[in-house]
Coordinates of N, CA and C and ligand atoms in Angstrom, one line a residue:
M1 N 191.7 73.5 57.7 CA 191.4 74.8 58.4 C 189.9 75.1 58.1
I2 N 189.2 75.5 59.1 CA 187.8 76.0 58.9 C 187.8 77.5 59.4
E3 N 187.2 78.3 58.5 CA 187.0 79.7 58.9 C 185.5 80.0 58.7
F4 N 185.0 80.9 59.6 CA 183.6 81.3 59.4 C 183.4 82.7 59.9
S5 N 182.4 83.4 59.3 CA 182.0 84.7 59.8 C 180.5 84.9 59.5
V6 N 179.8 85.4 60.5 CA 178.4 85.7 60.3 C 178.3 87.0 59.6
L7 N 177.9 87.1 58.3 CA 178.0 88.3 57.6 C 177.0 89.4 58.1
G8 N 175.8 88.8 58.5 CA 174.8 89.7 59.1 C 173.7 88.8 59.6
S9 N 173.0 89.3 60.7 CA 172.0 88.4 61.3 C 171.0 89.2 62.0
G10 N 169.7 88.8 61.8 CA 168.6 89.5 62.4 C 167.4 89.5 61.5
S11 N 166.3 90.1 61.9 CA 165.1 90.0 61.1 C 165.1 90.7 59.7
K12 N 166.2 91.5 59.6 CA 166.4 92.2 58.3 C 167.3 91.5 57.3
G13 N 167.8 90.4 57.7 CA 168.6 89.6 56.7 C 169.7 88.8 57.4
N14 N 169.9 87.6 56.9 CA 170.9 86.6 57.4 C 171.7 86.0 56.4
S15 N 173.0 85.9 56.6 CA 173.9 85.1 55.8 C 175.2 84.8 56.6
T16 N 175.7 83.6 56.4 CA 176.9 83.2 57.1 C 177.9 82.6 56.1
F17 N 179.1 83.0 56.2 CA 180.2 82.5 55.3 C 181.0 81.4 56.1
L18 N 181.2 80.3 55.3 CA 182.0 79.2 55.9 C 183.0 78.7 54.9
E19 N 184.3 78.6 55.3 CA 185.3 78.0 54.3 C 185.9 76.8 55.0
I20 N 185.9 75.7 54.2 CA 186.5 74.5 54.7 C 187.5 73.9 53.7
N21 N 188.7 73.8 54.1 CA 189.8 73.3 53.2 C 189.7 73.8 51.8
G22 N 189.5 75.1 51.6 CA 189.5 75.6 50.3 C 188.2 75.7 49.6
H23 N 187.1 75.1 50.2 CA 185.8 75.2 49.6 C 185.0 76.3 50.4
S24 N 184.2 77.1 49.7 CA 183.5 78.2 50.4 C 182.0 78.1 50.3
F25 N 181.3 78.4 51.3 CA 179.8 78.2 51.3 C 179.2 79.4 52.0
L26 N 177.9 79.7 51.5 CA 177.1 80.6 52.2 C 175.9 79.8 52.8
F27 N 175.6 80.2 54.0 CA 174.4 79.6 54.6 C 173.4 80.7 54.7
D28 N 172.3 80.7 53.9 CA 171.3 81.7 53.7 C 171.8 82.9 53.0
C29 N 170.9 83.5 52.3 CA 171.2 84.6 51.4 C 170.2 85.7 51.5
G30 N 170.1 86.2 52.8 CA 169.0 87.1 53.1 C 169.3 88.6 53.2
L31 N 170.6 88.9 52.9 CA 171.0 90.3 52.8 C 170.9 90.6 51.3
S32 N 171.0 91.9 50.9 CA 171.0 92.2 49.5 C 172.3 91.6 48.9
C33 N 172.3 91.4 47.6 CA 173.4 90.9 46.9 C 174.6 91.8 47.1
K34 N 174.4 93.1 47.0 CA 175.4 94.1 47.1 C 176.1 94.0 48.5
Q35 N 175.2 93.9 49.6 CA 175.7 93.8 50.9 C 176.6 92.5 51.1
I36 N 176.1 91.4 50.5 CA 176.9 90.1 50.7 C 178.2 90.3 50.0
E37 N 178.2 90.9 48.8 CA 179.5 91.2 48.1 C 180.4 92.0 48.9
L38 N 179.9 93.2 49.4 CA 180.7 94.1 50.2 C 181.2 93.5 51.5
R39 N 180.4 92.7 52.2 CA 180.8 92.2 53.5 C 181.8 91.0 53.3
L40 N 181.6 90.2 52.2 CA 182.6 89.2 51.9 C 184.0 89.9 51.6
E41 N 183.9 91.0 50.8 CA 185.2 91.6 50.5 C 185.8 92.2 51.8
S42 N 184.9 92.7 52.7 CA 185.5 93.4 53.9 C 186.2 92.4 54.8
I43 N 185.8 91.1 54.7 CA 186.6 90.1 55.5 C 187.6 89.4 54.6
G44 N 187.9 89.9 53.5 CA 189.0 89.4 52.6 C 188.6 88.2 51.8
K45 N 187.3 88.0 51.5 CA 186.9 86.9 50.7 C 186.2 87.4 49.5
S46 N 186.2 86.5 48.4 CA 185.6 86.9 47.2 C 184.2 86.2 47.0
P47 N 183.2 87.0 46.5 CA 181.9 86.3 46.2 C 182.0 85.2 45.2
S48 N 183.0 85.4 44.3 CA 183.1 84.4 43.2 C 183.8 83.1 43.7
S49 N 184.2 83.1 45.0 CA 184.8 81.9 45.5 C 183.7 80.9 46.1
I50 N 182.5 81.4 46.2 CA 181.4 80.6 46.8 C 181.1 79.4 45.9
D51 N 181.2 78.2 46.6 CA 180.9 76.9 45.8 C 179.5 76.5 45.9
A52 N 178.8 76.9 46.9 CA 177.4 76.5 47.1 C 176.7 77.3 48.1
I53 N 175.4 77.4 48.0 CA 174.6 78.2 49.0 C 173.6 77.2 49.6
F54 N 173.5 77.1 50.9 CA 172.5 76.3 51.7 C 171.4 77.3 52.2
L55 N 170.2 76.9 52.0 CA 169.1 77.7 52.5 C 168.3 76.9 53.6
S56 N 168.1 77.6 54.7 CA 167.5 77.0 55.9 C 165.9 77.0 55.8
H57 N 165.3 78.0 55.2 CA 163.9 78.1 55.1 C 163.5 79.3 54.2
E58 N 162.3 79.4 53.8 CA 161.9 80.4 52.8 C 161.6 81.8 53.2
H59 N 161.7 82.1 54.5 CA 161.4 83.5 54.9 C 162.4 84.5 54.2
D60 N 161.8 85.7 53.9 CA 162.6 86.6 53.1 C 163.9 87.0 53.7
D61 N 164.0 87.0 55.0 CA 165.3 87.4 55.6 C 166.4 86.3 55.5
H62 N 166.0 85.2 54.8 CA 167.0 84.1 54.6 C 167.2 83.9 53.1
I63 N 166.3 84.4 52.2 CA 166.5 84.1 50.8 C 166.4 85.3 49.9
K64 N 166.4 86.5 50.5 CA 166.2 87.8 49.7 C 166.9 87.8 48.4
S65 N 168.2 87.6 48.3 CA 168.9 87.8 47.1 C 169.4 86.5 46.4
I66 N 168.7 85.4 46.7 CA 169.2 84.2 46.2 C 169.2 84.1 44.7
H67 N 168.2 84.6 44.0 CA 168.1 84.6 42.6 C 169.3 85.4 42.0
T68 N 169.5 86.6 42.5 CA 170.6 87.4 41.9 C 171.9 86.8 42.2
F69 N 172.2 86.4 43.4 CA 173.5 85.9 43.8 C 173.8 84.6 43.0
A70 N 172.8 83.7 43.0 CA 173.1 82.4 42.4 C 173.3 82.5 40.9
R71 N 172.6 83.5 40.3 CA 172.8 83.6 38.9 C 174.1 84.4 38.6
R72 N 174.3 85.4 39.3 CA 175.5 86.2 39.1 C 176.8 85.3 39.2
Y73 N 176.8 84.5 40.2 CA 178.1 83.7 40.5 C 177.9 82.2 40.1
K74 N 176.8 81.9 39.4 CA 176.6 80.5 39.0 C 176.8 79.5 40.1
V75 N 176.1 79.7 41.2 CA 176.3 78.9 42.4 C 175.2 77.9 42.6
P76 N 175.4 76.7 42.8 CA 174.3 75.8 43.1 C 173.6 76.1 44.5
V77 N 172.4 75.8 44.6 CA 171.6 76.1 45.8 C 171.2 74.7 46.4
I78 N 171.4 74.5 47.6 CA 171.2 73.3 48.3 C 170.1 73.5 49.4
T79 N 169.0 72.9 49.2 CA 167.9 73.2 50.1 C 166.8 72.1 50.0
S80 N 165.8 72.2 50.8 CA 164.7 71.2 50.6 C 163.8 71.6 49.5
E81 N 163.1 70.6 48.9 CA 162.3 70.9 47.8 C 161.1 71.8 48.3
K82 N 160.6 71.5 49.5 CA 159.5 72.3 50.0 C 159.9 73.8 50.2
T83 N 161.1 74.0 50.7 CA 161.6 75.4 50.9 C 161.7 76.0 49.5
F84 N 162.2 75.3 48.5 CA 162.4 75.8 47.2 C 161.1 76.3 46.6
K85 N 160.0 75.4 46.8 CA 158.7 75.8 46.2 C 158.0 76.9 47.0
S86 N 158.1 76.8 48.4 CA 157.4 77.8 49.2 C 158.1 79.2 49.0
G87 N 159.3 79.2 48.8 CA 160.0 80.5 48.6 C 159.9 81.0 47.2
R88 N 159.1 80.3 46.3 CA 158.9 80.6 44.9 C 160.2 80.8 44.2
L89 N 161.1 79.9 44.5 CA 162.4 80.0 43.8 C 162.2 79.4 42.4
E90 N 163.0 80.0 41.4 CA 162.7 79.6 40.0 C 163.9 78.9 39.5
E91 N 163.7 77.7 38.9 CA 164.8 76.9 38.4 C 165.4 77.6 37.2
K92 N 164.7 78.5 36.5 CA 165.4 79.2 35.4 C 166.4 80.2 35.9
K93 N 166.2 80.7 37.1 CA 167.2 81.6 37.6 C 168.3 80.9 38.4
I94 N 167.9 79.7 39.0 CA 168.9 79.0 39.8 C 169.2 77.7 38.9
K95 N 170.3 77.7 38.3 CA 170.6 76.7 37.3 C 170.7 75.3 38.0
D96 N 171.3 75.3 39.2 CA 171.6 74.1 39.8 C 171.0 74.0 41.2
A97 N 170.0 73.2 41.4 CA 169.4 73.1 42.7 C 169.5 71.7 43.1
V98 N 170.0 71.5 44.4 CA 170.1 70.1 44.9 C 169.1 70.1 46.1
F99 N 168.2 69.1 46.0 CA 167.2 69.0 47.1 C 167.6 67.9 48.1
I100 N 167.6 68.4 49.4 CA 167.9 67.5 50.5 C 166.7 67.6 51.5
K101 N 166.1 66.5 51.9 CA 165.0 66.6 52.8 C 165.5 66.9 54.2
S102 N 164.7 67.5 55.0 CA 165.1 67.7 56.4 C 165.3 66.4 57.0
G103 N 166.3 66.2 57.8 CA 166.7 64.9 58.4 C 167.7 64.2 57.5
G104 N 168.0 64.8 56.3 CA 169.0 64.1 55.4 C 170.3 64.7 55.5
F105 N 171.3 64.1 54.7 CA 172.7 64.6 54.7 C 173.0 65.1 53.3
F106 N 173.8 66.1 53.2 CA 174.4 66.5 51.9 C 175.9 66.1 52.0
S107 N 176.4 65.3 51.1 CA 177.8 64.8 51.3 C 178.5 64.8 49.9
E108 N 178.2 65.8 49.1 CA 178.7 65.7 47.7 C 180.1 66.4 47.6
F109 N 180.4 67.3 48.4 CA 181.7 68.0 48.3 C 182.7 67.2 49.1
K110 N 183.9 67.1 48.6 CA 184.9 66.2 49.2 C 185.1 66.6 50.7
G111 N 185.0 65.6 51.5 CA 185.3 65.8 53.0 C 184.3 66.6 53.8
I112 N 183.2 67.0 53.2 CA 182.2 67.7 54.1 C 180.8 67.0 54.1
D113 N 180.3 66.9 55.2 CA 178.9 66.3 55.4 C 178.1 67.4 56.1
V114 N 176.9 67.6 55.5 CA 176.0 68.6 56.2 C 174.7 68.0 56.5
F115 N 174.4 68.0 57.8 CA 173.1 67.4 58.2 C 172.1 68.5 58.2
F116 N 170.9 68.2 57.6 CA 169.8 69.1 57.5 C 168.9 68.8 58.7
M117 N 169.1 69.5 59.8 CA 168.5 69.2 61.1 C 167.1 69.8 61.2
P118 N 166.1 69.0 61.3 CA 164.7 69.6 61.4 C 164.5 70.5 62.6
I119 N 163.9 71.6 62.5 CA 163.6 72.5 63.6 C 162.1 72.9 63.6
S120 N 161.7 73.5 64.7 CA 160.3 73.9 64.8 C 160.2 75.4 64.5
H121 N 159.6 75.8 63.4 CA 159.4 77.2 63.0 C 158.3 77.3 62.0
D122 N 157.7 78.4 61.8 CA 156.5 78.5 61.0 C 156.9 78.7 59.5
A123 N 157.5 77.7 59.0 CA 158.0 77.6 57.6 C 157.7 76.2 57.0
A124 N 157.9 76.0 55.7 CA 157.5 74.7 55.1 C 158.3 73.5 55.6
D125 N 159.6 73.7 55.6 CA 160.5 72.6 56.0 C 161.8 73.1 56.6
P126 N 161.7 73.9 57.7 CA 162.9 74.6 58.2 C 163.9 73.7 58.8
V127 N 165.2 74.1 58.6 CA 166.3 73.3 59.2 C 167.4 74.2 59.8
G128 N 168.2 73.6 60.7 CA 169.4 74.1 61.1 C 170.5 73.2 60.4
F129 N 171.7 73.7 60.4 CA 172.8 72.9 59.7 C 173.9 72.4 60.7
V130 N 174.2 71.2 60.6 CA 175.4 70.7 61.3 C 176.4 70.2 60.3
V131 N 177.6 70.8 60.3 CA 178.6 70.5 59.3 C 179.7 69.7 59.9
Y132 N 180.1 68.6 59.3 CA 181.2 67.8 59.8 C 182.3 67.8 58.7
S133 N 183.6 68.0 59.2 CA 184.7 68.0 58.2 C 186.0 67.7 59.0
N134 N 186.7 66.7 58.6 CA 188.0 66.4 59.2 C 188.1 66.6 60.7
G135 N 187.1 66.0 61.3 CA 187.1 66.0 62.8 C 186.5 67.3 63.4
V136 N 186.1 68.2 62.6 CA 185.6 69.5 63.2 C 184.1 69.5 63.0
K137 N 183.4 70.0 64.0 CA 181.9 70.0 63.9 C 181.5 71.5 64.1
F138 N 180.7 72.0 63.1 CA 180.2 73.4 63.1 C 178.7 73.3 62.9
A139 N 178.0 74.1 63.7 CA 176.5 74.1 63.6 C 176.0 75.5 63.6
L140 N 174.9 75.7 62.8 CA 174.3 77.0 62.7 C 172.8 76.7 62.8
V141 N 172.1 77.3 63.8 CA 170.7 77.2 63.9 C 170.0 78.4 64.5
T142 N 169.1 79.0 63.7 CA 168.3 80.1 64.1 C 166.9 79.9 63.7
D143 N 166.0 80.7 64.0 CA 164.6 80.6 63.6 C 164.0 79.3 64.1
L144 N 164.1 79.1 65.4 CA 163.5 77.9 66.0 C 162.7 78.3 67.2
G145 N 161.4 77.8 67.3 CA 160.5 78.2 68.4 C 160.9 77.6 69.7
Y146 N 161.4 76.4 69.7 CA 161.9 75.7 70.9 C 162.9 74.7 70.6
V147 N 163.6 74.2 71.6 CA 164.6 73.2 71.4 C 164.1 71.8 71.6
T148 N 164.1 71.0 70.5 CA 163.6 69.6 70.6 C 164.8 68.8 71.1
E149 N 164.4 67.5 71.5 CA 165.4 66.6 72.0 C 166.5 66.4 70.8
L150 N 166.0 66.3 69.6 CA 166.9 66.1 68.5 C 167.9 67.2 68.4
V151 N 167.4 68.5 68.5 CA 168.3 69.6 68.4 C 169.4 69.5 69.5
S152 N 169.0 69.3 70.7 CA 170.0 69.3 71.8 C 170.9 68.1 71.7
H153 N 170.5 67.0 71.1 CA 171.3 65.9 70.8 C 172.3 66.2 69.7
E154 N 171.8 66.7 68.6 CA 172.7 67.0 67.4 C 173.8 68.0 67.7
L155 N 173.5 69.0 68.6 CA 174.4 70.1 68.7 C 175.5 69.8 69.8
K156 N 175.5 68.6 70.3 CA 176.5 68.3 71.4 C 177.9 68.4 70.8
D157 N 178.9 68.9 71.6 CA 180.3 68.8 71.3 C 180.7 69.5 70.0
C158 N 180.0 70.6 69.6 CA 180.5 71.4 68.4 C 181.8 72.1 68.8
D159 N 182.6 72.3 67.7 CA 183.8 73.2 67.9 C 183.3 74.6 67.8
A160 N 182.3 74.9 67.0 CA 181.8 76.2 66.9 C 180.3 76.1 66.6
L161 N 179.6 77.1 67.2 CA 178.1 77.0 67.2 C 177.6 78.4 67.0
V162 N 176.8 78.6 66.0 CA 176.1 79.9 65.8 C 174.6 79.6 66.1
V163 N 174.1 80.2 67.1 CA 172.8 79.8 67.7 C 171.9 81.1 68.0
E164 N 170.6 80.9 67.7 CA 169.7 82.0 67.9 C 169.5 82.4 69.4
S165 N 169.6 83.7 69.7 CA 169.3 84.2 71.0 C 168.4 85.4 70.7
N166 N 167.1 85.2 70.3 CA 166.3 86.2 69.7 C 165.8 87.3 70.6
H167 N 165.2 86.9 71.7 CA 164.5 87.9 72.5 C 164.6 87.7 74.0
D168 N 164.4 88.8 74.7 CA 164.2 88.7 76.2 C 162.7 88.7 76.4
P169 N 162.1 87.6 77.0 CA 160.6 87.5 77.1 C 160.0 88.7 77.8
E170 N 160.7 89.4 78.7 CA 160.1 90.5 79.4 C 160.0 91.7 78.5
L171 N 161.1 92.0 77.7 CA 161.1 93.1 76.8 C 160.1 92.8 75.7
L172 N 159.9 91.6 75.3 CA 158.9 91.3 74.2 C 157.5 91.6 74.8
K173 N 157.3 91.2 76.0 CA 156.0 91.4 76.6 C 155.7 92.9 76.7
L174 N 156.7 93.7 77.1 CA 156.5 95.1 77.3 C 156.5 95.9 76.0
S175 N 157.0 95.3 75.0 CA 157.1 96.1 73.7 C 155.8 96.8 73.3
E176 N 155.9 98.1 73.0 CA 154.7 98.7 72.5 C 154.6 98.7 71.0
K177 N 155.7 98.4 70.4 CA 155.7 98.5 68.9 C 155.1 97.3 68.3
Y178 N 155.1 96.1 69.0 CA 154.7 94.9 68.3 C 153.2 94.6 68.7
P179 N 152.4 94.3 67.7 CA 151.0 93.9 68.0 C 151.0 92.5 68.7
W180 N 149.9 92.3 69.4 CA 149.8 91.1 70.2 C 150.0 89.8 69.4
E181 N 149.5 89.8 68.1 CA 149.6 88.5 67.3 C 151.1 88.3 67.0
L182 N 151.8 89.3 66.7 CA 153.3 89.1 66.4 C 154.0 88.7 67.6
K183 N 153.7 89.2 68.8 CA 154.3 88.8 70.1 C 154.1 87.3 70.3
Q184 N 152.8 86.9 70.0 CA 152.4 85.5 70.2 C 153.2 84.6 69.3
R185 N 153.4 85.1 68.0 CA 154.1 84.3 67.0 C 155.6 84.1 67.4
I186 N 156.2 85.2 67.8 CA 157.6 85.1 68.2 C 157.8 84.2 69.4
A187 N 156.9 84.3 70.4 CA 157.1 83.5 71.6 C 156.6 82.0 71.5
S188 N 155.9 81.7 70.4 CA 155.3 80.4 70.2 C 156.4 79.3 69.9
R189 N 155.9 78.1 69.9 CA 156.9 77.0 69.7 C 157.2 76.9 68.2
M190 N 156.6 77.8 67.4 CA 156.9 77.8 65.9 C 157.7 79.1 65.6
G191 N 158.1 79.9 66.7 CA 158.6 81.2 66.5 C 160.1 81.3 66.6
H192 N 160.6 82.0 67.6 CA 162.0 82.3 67.8 C 162.5 82.0 69.2
L193 N 163.8 81.7 69.3 CA 164.3 81.2 70.6 C 164.7 82.4 71.5
S194 N 164.2 82.3 72.8 CA 164.5 83.4 73.7 C 166.0 83.2 74.3
N195 N 166.4 84.3 74.9 CA 167.8 84.2 75.5 C 167.9 83.1 76.5
G196 N 166.8 82.9 77.3 CA 166.9 81.8 78.3 C 166.9 80.4 77.7
D197 N 166.1 80.2 76.7 CA 166.1 78.9 76.0 C 167.5 78.7 75.3
C198 N 168.1 79.7 74.8 CA 169.4 79.6 74.2 C 170.4 79.2 75.2
A199 N 170.4 79.8 76.4 CA 171.3 79.5 77.5 C 171.1 78.0 77.9
R200 N 169.9 77.6 78.0 CA 169.6 76.2 78.4 C 170.1 75.2 77.3
L201 N 170.0 75.6 76.1 CA 170.5 74.8 75.0 C 172.0 74.7 75.1
L202 N 172.7 75.8 75.3 CA 174.1 75.8 75.4 C 174.6 74.9 76.6
E203 N 173.8 75.0 77.7 CA 174.1 74.2 78.9 C 174.2 72.8 78.6
R204 N 173.3 72.3 77.7 CA 173.3 70.9 77.4 C 174.2 70.5 76.3
T205 N 174.9 71.5 75.6 CA 175.6 71.1 74.4 C 177.1 71.4 74.3
V206 N 177.5 72.6 75.0 CA 178.9 72.9 74.9 C 179.8 72.0 75.7
S207 N 181.0 71.9 75.3 CA 181.9 71.0 76.0 C 183.3 71.5 75.9
D208 N 184.3 70.8 76.4 CA 185.7 71.2 76.3 C 186.2 71.4 74.9
K209 N 185.5 70.7 74.0 CA 185.8 70.8 72.5 C 185.4 72.2 72.0
T210 N 184.4 72.8 72.6 CA 183.8 74.1 72.0 C 184.8 75.3 72.1
R211 N 185.0 75.9 71.0 CA 185.9 77.1 71.0 C 185.1 78.4 70.8
Y212 N 184.1 78.4 70.0 CA 183.3 79.6 69.6 C 181.8 79.4 69.8
V213 N 181.2 80.4 70.4 CA 179.7 80.4 70.4 C 179.4 81.8 69.8
V214 N 178.5 81.9 68.8 CA 178.1 83.2 68.3 C 176.6 83.3 68.4
L215 N 176.1 84.2 69.2 CA 174.6 84.4 69.4 C 174.1 85.2 68.2
A216 N 173.0 84.7 67.6 CA 172.6 85.3 66.3 C 171.1 85.6 66.3
H217 N 170.6 86.2 65.3 CA 169.2 86.6 65.0 C 168.6 87.3 66.2
L218 N 169.4 88.2 66.8 CA 168.9 89.0 67.9 C 167.8 90.0 67.4
S219 N 166.7 90.1 68.2 CA 165.7 91.1 67.9 C 166.3 92.5 68.2
E220 N 166.1 93.5 67.3 CA 166.6 94.8 67.6 C 165.7 95.5 68.6
E221 N 164.4 95.1 68.6 CA 163.4 95.7 69.4 C 163.3 95.1 70.8
N222 N 163.4 93.8 70.9 CA 163.1 93.0 72.1 C 164.4 92.3 72.7
N223 N 165.5 92.9 72.4 CA 166.8 92.3 73.0 C 167.9 93.3 72.9
N224 N 169.0 93.1 73.5 CA 170.2 93.8 73.2 C 171.4 92.9 73.5
P225 N 172.5 93.2 72.8 CA 173.7 92.3 72.9 C 174.1 92.0 74.4
D226 N 174.0 93.1 75.2 CA 174.5 92.9 76.6 C 173.6 91.9 77.4
I227 N 172.3 92.1 77.2 CA 171.3 91.1 77.9 C 171.5 89.7 77.4
A228 N 171.7 89.6 76.1 CA 171.8 88.2 75.5 C 173.1 87.6 76.0
L229 N 174.2 88.4 76.0 CA 175.5 87.9 76.5 C 175.4 87.5 77.9
M230 N 174.7 88.4 78.7 CA 174.7 88.1 80.2 C 174.0 86.8 80.5
S231 N 172.9 86.5 79.7 CA 172.1 85.3 80.0 C 172.9 84.0 79.6
T232 N 173.8 84.1 78.7 CA 174.6 82.9 78.3 C 176.0 82.8 78.9
A233 N 176.5 84.0 79.3 CA 177.9 84.0 79.8 C 178.1 83.0 81.0
R234 N 177.0 82.9 81.9 CA 177.2 82.0 83.0 C 177.4 80.6 82.6
V235 N 176.8 80.2 81.5 CA 176.9 78.8 81.0 C 178.4 78.4 80.7
V236 N 179.1 79.4 80.1 CA 180.4 79.1 79.6 C 181.5 79.5 80.6
R237 N 181.1 80.1 81.7 CA 182.1 80.5 82.7 C 183.1 79.5 83.1
G238 N 184.4 79.8 83.1 CA 185.4 78.9 83.4 C 185.8 78.0 82.2
M239 N 185.2 78.1 81.1 CA 185.5 77.3 79.9 C 186.3 78.1 78.9
N240 N 187.1 77.5 78.1 CA 187.9 78.2 77.1 C 187.0 78.5 75.8
I241 N 186.0 79.2 76.0 CA 185.0 79.5 74.9 C 184.9 81.0 74.6
S242 N 185.1 81.4 73.4 CA 184.9 82.8 73.1 C 183.4 82.9 72.7
I243 N 182.7 83.9 73.3 CA 181.3 84.1 73.0 C 181.1 85.5 72.5
D244 N 180.4 85.6 71.4 CA 180.2 86.8 70.6 C 178.8 87.0 70.2
V245 N 178.4 88.2 69.7 CA 177.1 88.4 69.2 C 177.2 88.9 67.7
A246 N 176.4 88.2 66.9 CA 176.4 88.6 65.4 C 175.5 89.8 65.3
K247 N 175.9 90.7 64.4 CA 175.2 92.0 64.2 C 174.4 92.0 62.9
Q248 N 173.4 92.9 62.9 CA 172.6 93.0 61.6 C 173.4 93.8 60.6
G249 N 174.2 94.8 61.0 CA 174.7 95.8 60.1 C 176.2 95.5 59.7
E250 N 176.9 94.6 60.3 CA 178.2 94.3 59.9 C 178.6 92.9 60.2
P251 N 179.6 92.4 59.5 CA 180.0 91.0 59.7 C 180.8 90.8 61.0
T252 N 180.8 89.6 61.6 CA 181.6 89.3 62.7 C 183.1 89.2 62.2
P253 N 184.1 89.1 63.1 CA 185.4 88.8 62.6 C 185.4 87.4 62.0
I254 N 186.5 87.0 61.4 CA 186.6 85.6 60.9 C 187.1 84.7 62.1
Y255 N 186.4 83.7 62.4 CA 186.8 82.7 63.5 C 187.5 81.5 62.8
S256 N 188.6 81.0 63.3 CA 189.2 79.9 62.6 C 189.5 78.7 63.6
I257 N 189.4 77.5 63.0 CA 189.6 76.3 63.8 C 190.5 75.4 62.9
E258 N 191.6 74.9 63.5 CA 192.4 74.0 62.8 C 191.7 72.6 62.6
T259 N 191.9 72.0 61.5 CA 191.3 70.7 61.3 C 192.4 69.7 61.6
V260 N 192.0 68.4 61.8 CA 193.0 67.4 62.1 C 193.9 67.1 61.0
Ligands
ZN301 ZN1 164.8 84.8 60.2
ZN302 ZN1 162.1 82.5 59.8

């Protein structure tokens, strides 16, 4: 059995919980430690059950409480060495760090393989994650400026997919709060994925096998859940896929998939 919940997602912090056959993992640790504890408890999970934390890249909204959480619960951190160094992570606070290069696999826990999928983003060595276990494929990818051939190839036929749907390009263009440089950064090939690009990625990747799609890392300023859902709903029309939006302030429900 696989269970997952996006505990929180957006530019103020990201973390996703995944449980596979009794092992529990966090992907990114960008909410405060207190919030991760509270949100895990609110979905009936214990922070002390976490076996490992995977980090996608060194931006603060993905690593904010990694020192506190890893030390408090004595959890190993699995990430690339470049991310570890660029995020100024400290080995004395993180007892156990396992380095995996982007493009590599982590296969040390029984029955789970995690592919560190390279993505395009303005960080040292950013990745998305593709997790394989007992015939189930789960993927999590946010903070990518555009979809490479590799990304659309690797995300094919997932049972569950958490994917960035960051902004509506029109809202971003019209936004009065964001300075021009920030707009350029978000829209660039090293920035964040628009709703339209997310829909095109789903068009190329979802299949009859796919049960869940969760749209994530939505901009609070340049997007809203209805617009994001509308742009992707047409892709999954007629398919047996539940599509949802991850929120910044509260966890999604727990989604479950039976393993073979
Ligand atoms: Zn981010
Ligand atoms: Zn980022």
